Short mmCIF file of C-alpha atoms in Angstrom, two decimals:
data_model
loop_
_atom_site.label_atom_id
_atom_site.label_comp_id
_atom_site.label_asym_id
_atom_site.label_seq_id
_atom_site.Cartn_x
_atom_site.Cartn_y
_atom_site.Cartn_z
CA MET A 1 -9.50 0.40 10.60
CA LYS A 2 -9.01 -1.81 7.58
CA ALA A 3 -10.67 0.22 4.85
CA ILE A 4 -8.80 3.46 5.35
CA TYR A 5 -5.51 1.70 5.92
CA LYS A 6 -5.96 -0.14 2.65
CA TYR A 7 -7.14 2.88 0.73
CA THR A 8 -4.92 5.60 2.04
CA LEU A 9 -1.45 4.21 2.67
CA MET A 10 0.75 4.14 -0.37
CA GLY A 11 1.34 0.42 -0.57
CA LEU A 12 -0.13 0.29 -4.02
CA LEU A 13 3.06 0.76 -5.99
CA GLY A 14 5.43 -1.26 -3.85
CA ALA A 15 7.29 -0.70 -0.62
CA THR A 16 10.81 -0.14 -1.85
CA MET A 17 12.47 2.45 0.36
CA LEU A 18 14.12 5.44 -1.27
CA THR A 19 17.67 6.53 -0.72
CA ALA A 20 17.64 9.76 1.25
CA CYS A 21 19.24 12.79 -0.37
CA SER A 22 21.42 15.35 1.27
CA ASP A 23 19.57 18.36 2.67
CA ASP A 24 21.27 20.78 0.31
CA GLN A 25 20.40 18.93 -2.89
CA LEU A 26 16.81 17.90 -3.51
CA ASP A 27 16.45 14.81 -5.66
CA THR A 28 13.42 15.16 -7.94
CA THR A 29 13.67 11.76 -9.58
CA PRO A 30 10.18 10.18 -9.61
CA SER A 31 9.74 7.25 -7.26
CA THR A 32 6.97 5.09 -5.84
CA SER A 33 7.81 4.54 -2.19
CA VAL A 34 5.84 4.81 1.01
CA ALA A 35 6.08 8.11 2.85
CA THR A 36 7.07 7.23 6.42
CA GLU A 37 8.32 9.16 9.41
CA LYS A 38 11.85 8.04 8.55
CA MET A 39 11.58 9.43 5.03
CA THR A 40 10.15 12.77 6.14
CA GLY A 41 12.90 13.47 8.68
CA SER A 42 14.69 15.86 6.32
CA ALA A 43 13.71 17.95 3.33
CA GLY A 44 16.17 16.00 1.22
CA SER A 45 14.50 12.67 1.91
CA ALA A 46 10.95 14.01 2.01
CA ILE A 47 11.17 15.26 -1.56
CA ALA A 48 11.45 11.63 -2.62
CA ALA A 49 8.11 10.95 -0.94
CA ILE A 50 6.60 13.93 -2.76
CA ASP A 51 7.90 12.59 -6.06
CA GLY A 52 6.33 9.25 -5.24
CA ILE A 53 2.98 11.01 -4.92
CA TYR A 54 3.41 12.65 -8.31
CA ARG A 55 4.33 9.32 -9.87
CA THR A 56 1.07 7.90 -8.55
CA MET A 57 -0.71 10.59 -10.54
CA TYR A 58 0.17 8.94 -13.86
CA THR A 59 0.64 5.24 -13.18
CA THR A 60 -1.68 2.30 -12.74
CA GLY A 61 -1.87 0.08 -9.66
CA TYR A 62 -4.41 1.82 -7.42
CA THR A 63 -7.05 -0.76 -8.36
CA SER A 64 -6.85 -4.53 -8.63
CA GLY A 65 -7.56 -4.54 -12.35
CA TRP A 66 -8.99 -2.69 -15.35
CA GLU A 67 -5.69 -0.82 -15.72
CA HIS A 68 -6.68 0.24 -19.23
CA GLU A 69 -8.95 2.89 -17.72
CA GLU A 70 -7.04 3.47 -14.49
CA PHE A 71 -3.90 5.41 -15.46
CA GLY A 72 -4.05 8.17 -12.89
CA LEU A 73 -5.40 11.70 -12.85
CA SER A 74 -5.82 11.95 -16.62
CA ALA A 75 -8.04 8.84 -16.55
CA ILE A 76 -10.24 10.36 -13.87
CA ASN A 77 -10.58 13.63 -15.77
CA LEU A 78 -11.31 11.79 -19.03
CA ALA A 79 -14.16 9.97 -17.29
CA ALA A 80 -15.44 13.31 -15.98
CA ASP A 81 -15.30 14.78 -19.48
CA LEU A 82 -17.22 11.88 -20.97
CA MET A 83 -19.91 12.40 -18.33
CA GLY A 84 -20.80 15.73 -19.93
CA GLU A 85 -22.49 16.61 -23.20
CA ASP A 86 -19.57 17.76 -25.37
CA HIS A 87 -17.51 14.59 -25.54
CA ILE A 88 -18.58 11.50 -27.48
CA GLN A 89 -17.23 7.98 -27.29
CA ALA A 90 -18.58 6.71 -30.58
CA LYS A 91 -18.19 2.96 -29.92
CA SER A 92 -18.15 0.77 -26.86
CA GLY A 93 -14.85 -0.93 -27.72
CA SER A 94 -13.96 -3.23 -24.84
CA GLY A 95 -16.04 -1.10 -22.49
CA TRP A 96 -13.21 1.06 -21.15
CA PHE A 97 -14.68 4.52 -20.35
CA TYR A 98 -17.84 3.67 -22.30
CA TYR A 99 -19.69 2.87 -19.09
CA ASP A 100 -18.62 6.22 -17.62
CA TYR A 101 -20.11 7.75 -20.75
CA LEU A 102 -23.34 5.77 -20.23
CA TYR A 103 -23.50 6.49 -16.48
CA SER A 104 -23.33 2.79 -15.77
CA VAL A 105 -20.40 2.34 -13.37
CA LYS A 106 -22.03 2.57 -9.95
CA GLY A 107 -22.69 -1.17 -9.91
CA ASP A 108 -18.93 -1.72 -9.65
CA TYR A 109 -18.92 -0.48 -6.03
CA THR A 110 -18.68 -4.01 -4.60
CA HIS A 111 -15.17 -4.77 -5.88
CA ASP A 112 -11.78 -3.09 -5.91
CA ALA A 113 -11.60 -2.19 -9.59
CA GLY A 114 -13.65 0.34 -11.49
CA ARG A 115 -14.62 3.93 -10.88
CA PRO A 116 -16.21 3.93 -7.37
CA TYR A 117 -13.20 2.24 -5.77
CA GLY A 118 -10.60 3.74 -8.12
CA VAL A 119 -11.33 7.42 -7.54
CA TRP A 120 -11.74 6.94 -3.78
CA ASN A 121 -8.54 4.95 -3.45
CA PHE A 122 -6.53 7.21 -5.76
CA PHE A 123 -7.14 10.46 -3.89
CA TYR A 124 -7.01 8.99 -0.39
CA THR A 125 -3.66 7.46 -1.32
CA LEU A 126 -2.39 10.93 -2.20
CA ILE A 127 -3.84 12.34 1.02
CA ALA A 128 -2.28 9.66 3.23
CA ASN A 129 1.17 10.30 1.86
CA ALA A 130 0.76 14.06 1.98
CA ASN A 131 -0.22 13.71 5.65
CA TYR A 132 3.15 12.20 6.50
CA VAL A 133 4.85 15.25 5.03
CA THR A 134 2.58 17.92 6.53
CA THR A 135 2.85 16.31 9.96
CA ALA A 136 6.62 16.58 9.78
CA GLU A 137 6.56 20.31 9.06
CA LYS A 138 7.87 21.38 12.48
CA THR A 139 10.44 18.59 12.87
CA MET A 140 11.81 18.30 9.34
CA THR A 141 15.47 19.22 9.11
CA GLY A 142 17.14 21.09 6.28
CA ASP A 143 17.29 24.58 4.86
CA PRO A 144 14.01 26.36 5.76
CA SER A 145 13.52 27.27 2.11
CA ASP A 146 13.72 23.60 1.11
CA VAL A 147 11.36 22.58 3.92
CA ASN A 148 8.83 25.15 2.72
CA TYR A 149 9.20 23.87 -0.83
CA VAL A 150 8.49 20.28 0.18
CA VAL A 151 5.77 20.82 2.77
CA GLY A 152 4.02 23.47 0.68
CA GLN A 153 3.54 20.93 -2.08
CA ALA A 154 2.11 18.40 0.37
CA TYR A 155 -0.53 20.86 1.55
CA ALA A 156 -1.43 21.69 -2.05
CA ILE A 157 -1.71 17.98 -2.94
CA ARG A 158 -4.01 17.42 0.03
CA ALA A 159 -6.17 20.43 -0.86
CA PHE A 160 -6.45 19.23 -4.44
CA SER A 161 -7.28 15.67 -3.38
CA TYR A 162 -10.10 16.66 -1.04
CA PHE A 163 -11.38 19.06 -3.71
CA MET A 164 -11.57 16.24 -6.23
CA LEU A 165 -13.16 13.82 -3.75
CA ALA A 166 -15.82 16.43 -2.95
CA GLN A 167 -16.60 16.79 -6.65
CA TRP A 168 -17.00 13.04 -7.10
CA TYR A 169 -18.73 11.92 -3.90
CA SER A 170 -21.12 14.78 -3.10
CA ARG A 171 -23.23 17.36 -4.83
CA THR A 172 -21.68 20.77 -5.47
CA LEU A 173 -21.04 23.06 -2.50
CA VAL A 174 -23.46 25.96 -2.98
CA GLY A 175 -26.95 24.85 -2.03
CA HIS A 176 -25.72 21.57 -0.52
CA GLU A 177 -23.48 22.78 2.27
CA THR A 178 -24.94 20.53 4.97
CA GLU A 179 -25.07 17.34 2.88
CA PRO A 180 -22.59 14.52 3.54
CA CYS A 181 -19.27 14.59 1.70
CA VAL A 182 -16.20 12.50 2.64
CA PRO A 183 -14.19 11.69 5.79
CA ILE A 184 -11.30 14.03 6.61
CA TYR A 185 -7.89 12.74 7.69
CA THR A 186 -5.03 15.15 8.40
CA GLU A 187 -2.74 12.81 10.34
CA PRO A 188 -0.80 9.78 9.11
CA THR A 189 -2.96 6.66 8.98
CA THR A 190 -1.94 3.21 10.15
CA LYS A 191 -3.68 -0.14 10.54
CA ASP A 192 -4.81 1.06 13.97
CA THR A 193 -6.36 4.31 12.74
CA GLN A 194 -10.08 4.50 13.45
CA GLY A 195 -12.25 5.27 10.46
CA LYS A 196 -14.10 8.56 10.48
CA ALA A 197 -17.61 9.54 9.51
CA ARG A 198 -18.47 11.60 6.46
CA GLU A 199 -18.11 15.32 7.06
CA THR A 200 -20.46 17.87 5.51
CA VAL A 201 -19.64 19.44 2.17
CA ALA A 202 -19.05 22.77 3.90
CA LYS A 203 -16.63 21.20 6.39
CA VAL A 204 -14.61 19.55 3.62
CA TYR A 205 -14.32 22.86 1.79
CA GLU A 206 -13.14 24.51 5.01
CA GLN A 207 -10.32 21.97 5.07
CA ILE A 208 -9.59 22.56 1.38
CA ASP A 209 -9.43 26.33 1.92
CA SER A 210 -7.14 25.95 4.92
CA ASP A 211 -4.78 23.63 3.06
CA ILE A 212 -4.48 25.68 -0.12
CA LYS A 213 -3.83 28.86 1.86
CA LYS A 214 -1.14 27.07 3.86
CA ALA A 215 0.40 25.80 0.62
CA GLU A 216 0.53 29.35 -0.75
CA GLU A 217 2.08 30.63 2.47
CA LEU A 218 4.88 28.07 2.34
CA LEU A 219 5.49 28.16 -1.41
CA SER A 220 5.69 31.95 -1.37
CA ALA A 221 8.36 31.65 1.35
CA THR A 222 10.70 29.36 -0.57
CA GLU A 223 13.58 30.47 -2.73
CA HIS A 224 13.94 27.01 -4.22
CA ALA A 225 13.17 27.15 -7.94
CA ARG A 226 10.85 24.48 -9.26
CA ASN A 227 12.91 21.56 -10.56
CA SER A 228 10.14 20.03 -12.62
CA LYS A 229 6.69 20.98 -13.90
CA SER A 230 5.39 17.90 -12.09
CA HIS A 231 5.90 19.85 -8.86
CA ILE A 232 3.18 22.21 -7.71
CA SER A 233 4.64 25.69 -7.78
CA LEU A 234 3.19 28.85 -6.28
CA ALA A 235 1.59 29.64 -9.65
CA VAL A 236 -0.10 26.22 -9.71
CA ALA A 237 -1.27 26.62 -6.10
CA TYR A 238 -2.86 29.91 -7.08
CA GLY A 239 -4.42 28.18 -10.08
CA LEU A 240 -5.86 25.45 -7.85
CA HIS A 241 -7.18 28.14 -5.50
CA ALA A 242 -8.95 29.78 -8.45
CA ARG A 243 -10.57 26.44 -9.36
CA ILE A 244 -11.71 25.91 -5.79
CA ALA A 245 -13.12 29.44 -5.53
CA GLN A 246 -15.11 28.91 -8.74
CA VAL A 247 -16.93 26.00 -7.11
CA GLU A 248 -17.39 28.05 -3.93
CA GLU A 249 -18.72 30.91 -6.07
CA LYS A 250 -16.33 33.31 -4.34
CA TRP A 251 -15.78 35.56 -7.33
CA ASP A 252 -13.46 38.05 -5.65
CA ASP A 253 -11.20 35.11 -4.84
CA VAL A 254 -11.45 33.71 -8.36
CA LEU A 255 -10.33 37.06 -9.75
CA THR A 256 -7.55 37.43 -7.18
CA TYR A 257 -6.06 33.96 -7.58
CA SER A 258 -6.45 33.58 -11.34
CA THR A 259 -4.65 36.92 -11.70
CA LYS A 260 -1.95 35.83 -9.26
CA ALA A 261 -1.58 32.54 -11.13
CA ILE A 262 -1.10 34.39 -14.43
CA ASP A 263 1.39 36.83 -12.93
CA GLU A 264 3.36 34.14 -11.11
CA ALA A 265 3.39 31.93 -14.22
CA LYS A 266 4.92 34.78 -16.21
CA LYS A 267 7.88 34.71 -13.83
CA GLU A 268 8.47 31.15 -15.07
CA LYS A 269 8.03 32.37 -18.67
CA ILE A 270 4.68 30.61 -18.95
CA ASN A 271 2.23 32.49 -21.18
CA ILE A 272 -0.68 31.95 -23.55
CA THR A 273 0.59 30.20 -26.65
CA GLU A 274 -0.61 29.90 -30.23
CA VAL A 275 -2.29 26.55 -30.96
CA SER A 276 0.46 25.63 -33.42
CA GLN A 277 3.05 25.86 -30.63
CA PHE A 278 1.61 23.07 -28.49
CA ALA A 279 0.20 20.63 -31.02
CA GLY A 280 -0.63 17.24 -29.56
CA LEU A 281 -0.89 18.54 -25.98
CA ASN A 282 1.80 16.06 -25.10
CA LYS A 283 4.80 18.05 -23.83
CA VAL A 284 5.07 19.69 -20.43
CA SER A 285 7.92 21.74 -21.87
CA ALA A 286 5.40 23.79 -23.88
CA SER A 287 5.48 27.41 -22.76
CA ASN A 288 1.78 27.48 -21.76
CA VAL A 289 1.90 24.46 -19.44
CA MET A 290 1.71 25.27 -15.74
CA TRP A 291 1.52 21.74 -14.34
CA GLY A 292 1.94 18.28 -15.78
CA VAL A 293 4.09 15.17 -15.66
CA SER A 294 6.86 14.27 -18.06
CA ILE A 295 6.69 10.61 -19.05
CA ILE A 296 9.84 9.07 -20.49
CA ALA A 297 10.10 5.80 -22.36
CA ASP A 298 10.90 3.57 -19.38
CA GLN A 299 8.03 5.07 -17.32
CA THR A 300 5.16 4.68 -19.77
CA THR A 301 2.23 2.50 -18.82
CA GLY A 302 1.99 1.15 -22.37
CA TYR A 303 -1.49 0.23 -23.47
CA ALA A 304 -2.94 1.72 -20.28
CA SER A 305 -2.43 5.28 -21.46
CA PHE A 306 -4.43 8.45 -21.98
CA PHE A 307 -3.11 8.75 -25.53
CA THR A 308 -3.99 5.14 -26.35
CA HIS A 309 -7.62 6.08 -25.81
CA MET A 310 -7.41 9.44 -27.57
CA ASP A 311 -5.08 8.98 -30.55
CA ALA A 312 -6.78 6.93 -33.27
CA ASP A 313 -3.68 7.11 -35.47
CA MET A 314 -1.86 4.84 -33.03
CA GLY A 315 -4.13 2.10 -34.36
CA LYS A 316 -4.94 0.81 -30.89
CA TYR A 317 -7.96 1.42 -28.67
CA GLY A 318 -8.48 4.99 -29.88
CA ALA A 319 -9.20 3.66 -33.35
CA SER A 320 -11.93 1.26 -32.20
CA ALA A 321 -13.58 3.47 -29.56
CA ARG A 322 -13.16 6.91 -31.08
CA GLN A 323 -13.21 10.09 -29.01
CA GLN A 324 -15.12 12.91 -30.69
CA ILE A 325 -16.48 16.41 -30.17
CA THR A 326 -20.17 17.12 -30.67
CA ARG A 327 -21.12 18.90 -33.87
CA SER A 328 -22.78 21.77 -32.04
CA LEU A 329 -19.74 22.62 -29.92
CA TYR A 330 -17.46 22.41 -32.96
CA ASN A 331 -19.75 24.81 -34.80
CA LYS A 332 -19.42 27.39 -32.03
CA MET A 333 -15.93 28.14 -33.33
CA GLY A 334 -15.36 30.84 -35.91
CA ALA A 335 -14.25 29.88 -39.41
CA ASN A 336 -10.69 30.99 -38.66
CA ASP A 337 -10.43 29.65 -35.13
CA ALA A 338 -7.12 27.76 -34.97
CA ARG A 339 -8.64 25.22 -32.57
CA ARG A 340 -10.61 23.72 -35.45
CA ALA A 341 -7.40 21.76 -36.12
CA TRP A 342 -8.08 19.81 -32.91
CA TRP A 343 -10.91 17.88 -34.62
CA ASN A 344 -11.48 16.46 -38.10
CA PRO A 345 -15.03 16.76 -39.50
CA ALA A 346 -13.86 15.04 -42.71
CA ASP A 347 -12.60 11.85 -41.08
CA PRO A 348 -14.42 8.99 -42.87
CA ALA A 349 -14.62 7.09 -39.57
CA ASN A 350 -16.89 9.75 -38.05
CA GLY A 351 -20.00 8.13 -39.47
CA ASP A 352 -23.17 9.59 -37.99
CA ASN A 353 -21.42 10.62 -34.80
CA GLY A 354 -19.31 13.65 -33.89
CA TYR A 355 -15.93 14.77 -35.21
CA GLN A 356 -12.75 12.79 -34.53
CA GLN A 357 -10.36 14.39 -32.07
CA GLU A 358 -6.81 15.28 -33.15
CA LYS A 359 -6.06 17.42 -30.10
CA PHE A 360 -4.16 14.77 -28.13
CA LYS A 361 -1.43 12.78 -29.89
CA PHE A 362 1.44 10.53 -28.85
CA VAL A 363 4.90 12.07 -29.06
CA ASN A 364 6.33 8.74 -30.16
CA TYR A 365 4.30 5.72 -31.24
CA ALA A 366 7.23 3.33 -30.92
CA THR A 367 7.90 4.19 -27.28
CA TRP A 368 4.32 5.11 -26.23
CA GLU A 369 5.52 8.47 -24.98
CA GLY A 370 3.39 11.51 -24.29
CA ASP A 371 3.30 13.83 -21.27
CA TYR A 372 0.16 14.38 -19.19
CA ILE A 373 -0.90 18.00 -18.79
CA PHE A 374 -2.93 18.97 -15.71
CA MET A 375 -3.09 22.77 -15.98
CA ARG A 376 -2.51 25.33 -18.73
CA VAL A 377 -2.33 29.08 -18.25
CA GLU A 378 -5.17 29.61 -20.72
CA GLU A 379 -7.56 28.22 -18.11
CA MET A 380 -6.60 31.05 -15.79
CA TYR A 381 -7.51 33.71 -18.34
CA LEU A 382 -10.93 32.13 -18.79
CA ALA A 383 -11.41 31.94 -15.01
CA LYS A 384 -10.39 35.59 -14.71
CA ALA A 385 -12.89 36.61 -17.40
CA GLU A 386 -15.69 34.69 -15.71
CA ALA A 387 -14.90 36.30 -12.35
CA GLU A 388 -14.91 39.79 -13.87
CA CYS A 389 -18.25 39.04 -15.48
CA MET A 390 -19.74 37.72 -12.24
CA LEU A 391 -18.55 40.83 -10.41
CA GLY A 392 -20.36 43.05 -12.91
CA ASN A 393 -17.24 44.21 -14.74
CA ASP A 394 -18.43 43.31 -18.24
CA VAL A 395 -15.94 45.52 -20.07
CA ASP A 396 -13.00 44.00 -18.17
CA ALA A 397 -14.36 40.51 -18.84
CA GLN A 398 -14.78 41.26 -22.55
CA ASN A 399 -11.23 42.56 -22.74
CA THR A 400 -9.78 39.55 -20.92
CA LEU A 401 -11.71 37.20 -23.19
CA LYS A 402 -10.64 39.07 -26.32
CA ALA A 403 -7.01 39.07 -25.18
CA PHE A 404 -7.21 35.30 -24.85
CA MET A 405 -9.08 34.81 -28.13
CA ALA A 406 -6.47 36.86 -30.00
CA TYR A 407 -4.34 33.70 -29.78
CA ARG A 408 -7.16 31.56 -31.19
CA ASP A 409 -9.27 33.50 -33.72
CA PRO A 410 -8.15 36.74 -35.43
CA ASP A 411 -11.77 37.57 -36.27
CA TYR A 412 -13.10 37.20 -32.75
CA THR A 413 -15.04 39.98 -31.07
CA CYS A 414 -17.45 40.06 -28.14
CA ALA A 415 -19.95 42.67 -27.00
CA LYS A 416 -22.17 40.40 -24.90
CA THR A 417 -23.08 41.30 -21.33
CA GLY A 418 -24.65 39.72 -18.28
CA THR A 419 -24.48 36.48 -16.33
CA ALA A 420 -27.67 34.60 -17.28
CA MET A 421 -27.33 30.86 -17.87
CA SER A 422 -29.97 28.54 -19.33
CA ALA A 423 -31.52 25.68 -17.38
CA THR A 424 -29.84 23.18 -19.71
CA THR A 425 -26.73 23.74 -21.77
CA ASP A 426 -28.40 23.10 -25.14
CA LEU A 427 -30.42 26.31 -24.73
CA ALA A 428 -28.73 29.66 -25.32
CA SER A 429 -29.05 32.60 -22.95
CA GLY A 430 -26.89 34.92 -25.05
CA SER A 431 -25.02 36.24 -22.00
CA LEU A 432 -21.37 37.14 -21.64
CA ARG A 433 -20.89 34.45 -19.00
CA GLU A 434 -22.29 31.83 -21.35
CA GLU A 435 -19.87 33.00 -24.05
CA ILE A 436 -16.95 32.65 -21.65
CA ILE A 437 -18.11 29.18 -20.64
CA ASN A 438 -18.51 28.17 -24.30
CA GLN A 439 -14.92 29.19 -25.02
CA ARG A 440 -13.87 27.24 -21.94
CA ARG A 441 -15.76 24.17 -23.23
CA ILE A 442 -13.85 24.35 -26.51
CA GLU A 443 -10.44 25.18 -25.02
CA LEU A 444 -10.46 22.55 -22.26
CA TRP A 445 -12.27 19.79 -24.13
CA GLY A 446 -10.89 16.39 -23.12
CA GLU A 447 -8.47 17.68 -20.49
CA PHE A 448 -10.40 19.26 -17.61
CA GLY A 449 -13.55 17.24 -16.95
CA ARG A 450 -16.66 18.96 -18.27
CA ILE A 451 -18.95 17.57 -15.56
CA TYR A 452 -17.11 19.61 -12.92
CA ASP A 453 -18.25 22.84 -14.58
CA ILE A 454 -21.79 21.61 -15.22
CA ARG A 455 -22.16 20.89 -11.50
CA ARG A 456 -20.90 24.26 -10.27
CA LEU A 457 -22.96 26.13 -12.88
CA HIS A 458 -26.15 24.46 -11.60
CA GLN A 459 -27.13 23.47 -15.11
CA GLY A 460 -28.49 20.32 -16.66
CA PHE A 461 -27.63 18.95 -20.06
CA VAL A 462 -29.29 16.95 -22.80
CA ARG A 463 -27.56 14.65 -25.29
CA SER A 464 -29.02 14.15 -28.77
CA THR A 465 -28.34 11.84 -31.67
CA ALA A 466 -28.61 14.90 -33.94
CA ASP A 467 -25.47 16.22 -32.22
CA GLY A 468 -23.59 12.97 -32.86
CA HIS A 469 -24.22 11.01 -29.68
CA PRO A 470 -24.97 7.32 -30.29
CA SER A 471 -28.56 6.46 -29.42
CA ALA A 472 -27.56 4.48 -26.32
CA ALA A 473 -25.73 7.51 -24.91
CA ALA A 474 -28.61 9.87 -25.74
CA SER A 475 -31.41 7.80 -24.27
CA SER A 476 -34.50 9.52 -22.92
CA LYS A 477 -33.87 7.88 -19.53
CA LEU A 478 -30.39 9.39 -19.25
CA ASN A 479 -31.55 12.80 -20.47
CA ALA A 480 -34.35 12.85 -17.93
CA ALA A 481 -31.74 12.51 -15.18
CA THR A 482 -28.99 14.75 -16.52
CA SER A 483 -31.31 17.62 -17.45
CA ASN A 484 -31.81 18.09 -13.71
CA PRO A 485 -29.04 20.22 -12.12
CA GLU A 486 -29.72 18.47 -8.81
CA SER A 487 -29.02 15.09 -10.38
CA TYR A 488 -27.42 12.37 -8.31
CA LYS A 489 -26.22 10.76 -11.54
CA TRP A 490 -23.12 12.90 -11.14
CA VAL A 491 -22.42 11.74 -7.57
CA MET A 492 -20.35 8.57 -7.33
CA VAL A 493 -21.26 5.84 -4.86
CA ILE A 494 -18.81 4.92 -2.11
CA PRO A 495 -17.03 1.56 -2.46
CA GLN A 496 -18.45 -1.21 -0.30
CA SER A 497 -15.03 -2.00 1.16
CA GLU A 498 -15.06 1.34 2.96
CA PHE A 499 -18.24 0.37 4.78
CA ASP A 500 -16.86 -3.09 5.51
CA GLY A 501 -13.85 -1.68 7.32
CA ASN A 502 -15.05 1.64 8.75
CA ALA A 503 -17.24 1.33 11.86
CA ASN A 504 -18.21 4.99 11.59
CA MET A 505 -19.80 4.59 8.17
CA ASP A 506 -23.00 2.63 7.62
CA ALA A 507 -23.99 1.67 4.08
CA ALA A 508 -27.67 1.86 4.99
CA LYS A 509 -27.34 5.52 5.98
CA ASP A 510 -24.15 6.81 4.38
CA GLN A 511 -24.20 5.41 0.85
CA ASN A 512 -24.94 7.84 -1.98
CA PRO A 513 -28.01 7.27 -4.18
CA PHE A 514 -27.56 4.85 -7.06
CA ASP A 515 -30.04 6.65 -9.34
#
């Protein structure tokens, strides 16, 4: 089963075997090795496989080229952000990410570089390695607490990976439950593994739910303190569960797990932080960061870096293909909102476009250092407020939102009510839910992936040159497609290599629409 073997076994970053650690001392040094039965025999050795998975999340090598836009999870989320309406790439530069912005990457499906192959390969690589660890749950030796710590992370990684694949390769869950999604693999894959057919969206979410609940069960049963913020802790698992439940529109669960995430994060001394305390969004040590990866000088990917694209002051790609916020979203902030410092309306390079971003900055230009942040606790407060609103608890939602905004804008107040959302995001409904989503759009700009929310909210969007989008990115043809909440523009096509090697998938029947 050539395609899945190629896509899902972690051969991408080399096959150097790790040195096993003793069972009573987990080694959390990042590595890049294959997770095999030998390596998952004990908790001490299996943690090295887990660290290899996390390293994959911020390094290149999961495609055959185009590394400048293939630097792990942050690259995938940047592409997803540029697919929305709030994020502008003002110039084409060398083309990196600009074709995501223009919705012009599906034609790359025939080769093993670019977005169709890259996203598929990236998450199935994580899944394949997680499967080696989850399969060893009953046989893994070591202190039970350490086993729970290791295996719990593997289940969470698998849940997260299938969740992301579902968001890229199918339409959103609610209303499309019986549509095709992606194949499910829960056992280690080898060259002899037979490829599987696409499961329905509902079936994939059943697997996601099962995995995240199992992760929570194991991580709540470990006494092993988290060694690194790269590791998924119980708080992060709860946070992922809240994200999943938002897409499933299970609002009781969103409220439950966002609240649990906040409470569990507090045990790690992770709390909402003033904007001035995490300038640059480049340090996982910041007290509001729940999950991210620390990147030291000898582990940077150099030019192929999130910050290279974002930080114009580096004088590299970010200066020639500037990343900007739309004028309308910027203007939704109050005059004293501290987040205004994240963008510069006065930058002379703005031209007729949006406002230059200053939110993401390198820690050190000489060494190309800057950590990648995957989850902040502020997201959980916004998820909690949305859940309270959707459950009809407007006063609770207002109070949660105001408690969050107290760290952003001293003048902020909110008396809005209701859950109404407009057909497209450029039209205002005036509801409380819309206000929560607007604050989420501002807070998570550039780091979450705006298109994920647009999909689950069943909204369309329209880009305009008046808002700062270049004319090519605001074309009438694109707007006609993206104004439709049922759009297949947001559904990635499956790489041709998968069809070439998987007898249970037929391109004539199983490929996603190109338009």
